[in-house]
């Protein structure tokens, strides 16, 4: 995705600004504010790894635990060249708020390794992941901190972590990570869970706005796990997906894109949409299309003060974490664009991660139907709670989501006490 103009932006600033805004409306006391604005724990490690050419390269590995007040901390691990400590801090805090909003007993964390997973072999990725697990052996744990996939990582990565951690501890420990392959104790429905939650959130929002899905058009930015599944499920709901995109750019068809076809194309085409049969558009053109629903599901800071004025959709449902920079919030609010914020809209993933962890601990596995039914119920209820809070305080859904989450975490902290 094009990030040329956005390099000065820092997702941690966006997180802190929104946190502070919600905290002031809530009248959060200073102690709680001080405890929640910064992470509880930051671990940065150097990981020397042998590359396939025999040379040694030292990678930087990060794990940030924002809060463990509500339970063990939870959150994905990101492999990307753009990983920074501030980004991981922001993502960790967002996990805390996300888990509180959907009411699962977890705190928030996030991990990251600065690397280019697309240009590393499976062997290199495996050695890097195992080195990271060894370095984080006292951070991770089924009752301590539970990683999951994020950008650049997947079920295979989780399998390596589970294996390495189990070897170190001398016990088979599937509940130390979620998003595992099914045969290792993964949950049915986990791969689709984030996109499914985006669809459920969009469905709730469309209903509130009295918009008919069958008469609505939609553009989806990003065609990774979240974007592609969201696009597929939204098209099954009846929306016409007129545009999709990935790292190779945007693809537009005013009559609607067949998402199954696009998914099959990507599978056969080295994982990208390059050459897919549709009109080519730029990433910025996709974001500013006149559509009923826009789903940014790629990465942070895609909608900023630079392009917010040009956004022409009625509704944005944030599939990615932090796709809208806080400097665009007021502009979009004044344009009366409805936004279902990331910490609500993409919480379906961590919800089913929780179900996976529960199943691992029970040693009893659910049907996909049960997973989906329960996850849908959680997402619908969370949407309703945020919606009611936004009406109560007369604020945006985003501010309402922060208010709800901060209130929960702060009151739990108060009950637990400090020394
Ligand atoms: N990485 C995902 C997220 O940002 C999932 C985290 C998890 O399941 O722990 O929500």
PDB file of N, CA and C and ligand atoms in Angstrom, residues 74-76 95 98 110 148-150 178 190 321 346 349-350 353, ligand 1:
ATOM      1  N   UNK A  74      -2.970 -10.788  25.600  1.00  0.00           N
ATOM      2  CA  UNK A  74      -3.264 -11.483  24.347  1.00  0.00           C
ATOM      3  C   UNK A  74      -2.989 -10.562  23.182  1.00  0.00           C
ATOM      4  N   UNK A  75      -2.430 -11.115  22.125  1.00  0.00           N
ATOM      5  CA  UNK A  75      -2.235 -10.308  20.923  1.00  0.00           C
ATOM      6  C   UNK A  75      -1.266 -10.941  19.945  1.00  0.00           C
ATOM      7  N   UNK A  76      -1.386 -10.540  18.707  1.00  0.00           N
ATOM      8  CA  UNK A  76      -0.637 -11.171  17.627  1.00  0.00           C
ATOM      9  C   UNK A  76       0.837 -10.799  17.588  1.00  0.00           C
ATOM     10  N   UNK A  95      -5.181  -3.973  21.687  1.00  0.00           N
ATOM     11  CA  UNK A  95      -5.627  -5.317  22.103  1.00  0.00           C
ATOM     12  C   UNK A  95      -6.334  -5.264  23.462  1.00  0.00           C
ATOM     13  N   UNK A  98      -9.742  -3.849  22.814  1.00  0.00           N
ATOM     14  CA  UNK A  98     -10.515  -4.813  22.023  1.00  0.00           C
ATOM     15  C   UNK A  98     -11.080  -5.923  22.911  1.00  0.00           C
ATOM     16  N   UNK A 110       1.241  -7.214  22.167  1.00  0.00           N
ATOM     17  CA  UNK A 110       1.549  -7.360  20.741  1.00  0.00           C
ATOM     18  C   UNK A 110       3.029  -7.631  20.599  1.00  0.00           C
ATOM     19  N   UNK A 148      -0.607 -14.755  18.854  1.00  0.00           N
ATOM     20  CA  UNK A 148      -1.476 -15.201  17.756  1.00  0.00           C
ATOM     21  C   UNK A 148      -0.896 -14.636  16.463  1.00  0.00           C
ATOM     22  N   UNK A 149      -1.442 -15.032  15.321  1.00  0.00           N
ATOM     23  CA  UNK A 149      -0.937 -14.445  14.067  1.00  0.00           C
ATOM     24  C   UNK A 149      -1.350 -12.985  13.902  1.00  0.00           C
ATOM     25  N   UNK A 150      -0.586 -12.270  13.115  1.00  0.00           N
ATOM     26  CA  UNK A 150      -0.923 -10.904  12.685  1.00  0.00           C
ATOM     27  C   UNK A 150      -0.291 -10.751  11.293  1.00  0.00           C
ATOM     28  N   UNK A 178      -2.621 -19.003  19.951  1.00  0.00           N
ATOM     29  CA  UNK A 178      -3.852 -19.316  19.212  1.00  0.00           C
ATOM     30  C   UNK A 178      -3.614 -19.035  17.732  1.00  0.00           C
ATOM     31  N   UNK A 190     -11.338 -20.111  13.129  1.00  0.00           N
ATOM     32  CA  UNK A 190     -10.393 -19.069  13.550  1.00  0.00           C
ATOM     33  C   UNK A 190      -9.860 -18.272  12.369  1.00  0.00           C
ATOM     34  N   UNK A 321      -6.052  -2.683  11.996  1.00  0.00           N
ATOM     35  CA  UNK A 321      -5.842  -1.920  13.221  1.00  0.00           C
ATOM     36  C   UNK A 321      -5.314  -0.546  12.845  1.00  0.00           C
ATOM     37  N   UNK A 346     -12.805  -5.362  14.336  1.00  0.00           N
ATOM     38  CA  UNK A 346     -11.948  -6.516  14.031  1.00  0.00           C
ATOM     39  C   UNK A 346     -11.710  -7.418  15.249  1.00  0.00           C
ATOM     40  N   UNK A 349     -11.537 -11.768  15.605  1.00  0.00           N
ATOM     41  CA  UNK A 349     -10.359 -12.637  15.581  1.00  0.00           C
ATOM     42  C   UNK A 349      -9.954 -13.054  16.982  1.00  0.00           C
ATOM     43  N   UNK A 350      -9.809 -12.079  17.860  1.00  0.00           N
ATOM     44  CA  UNK A 350      -9.366 -12.419  19.211  1.00  0.00           C
ATOM     45  C   UNK A 350     -10.477 -13.135  19.983  1.00  0.00           C
ATOM     46  N   UNK A 353      -9.962 -16.555  19.067  1.00  0.00           N
ATOM     47  CA  UNK A 353      -8.724 -16.975  19.732  1.00  0.00           C
ATOM     48  C   UNK A 353      -9.035 -17.418  21.155  1.00  0.00           C
TER      49      UNK A 353
HETATM   50  N1  LIG B   1      -3.719 -10.127  15.474  1.00  0.00           N
HETATM   51  C1  LIG B   1      -5.133 -10.156  15.690  1.00  0.00           C
HETATM   52  C2  LIG B   1      -5.639  -8.791  16.140  1.00  0.00           C
HETATM   53  O1  LIG B   1      -5.014  -7.793  15.911  1.00  0.00           O
HETATM   54  C3  LIG B   1      -5.570 -11.287  16.595  1.00  0.00           C
HETATM   55  C4  LIG B   1      -4.986 -11.294  17.959  1.00  0.00           C
HETATM   56  C5  LIG B   1      -5.309 -12.552  18.752  1.00  0.00           C
HETATM   57  O2  LIG B   1      -6.098 -13.366  18.309  1.00  0.00           O
HETATM   58  O3  LIG B   1      -4.734 -12.688  19.840  1.00  0.00           O
HETATM   59  O4  LIG B   1      -6.712  -8.669  16.678  1.00  0.00           O
END
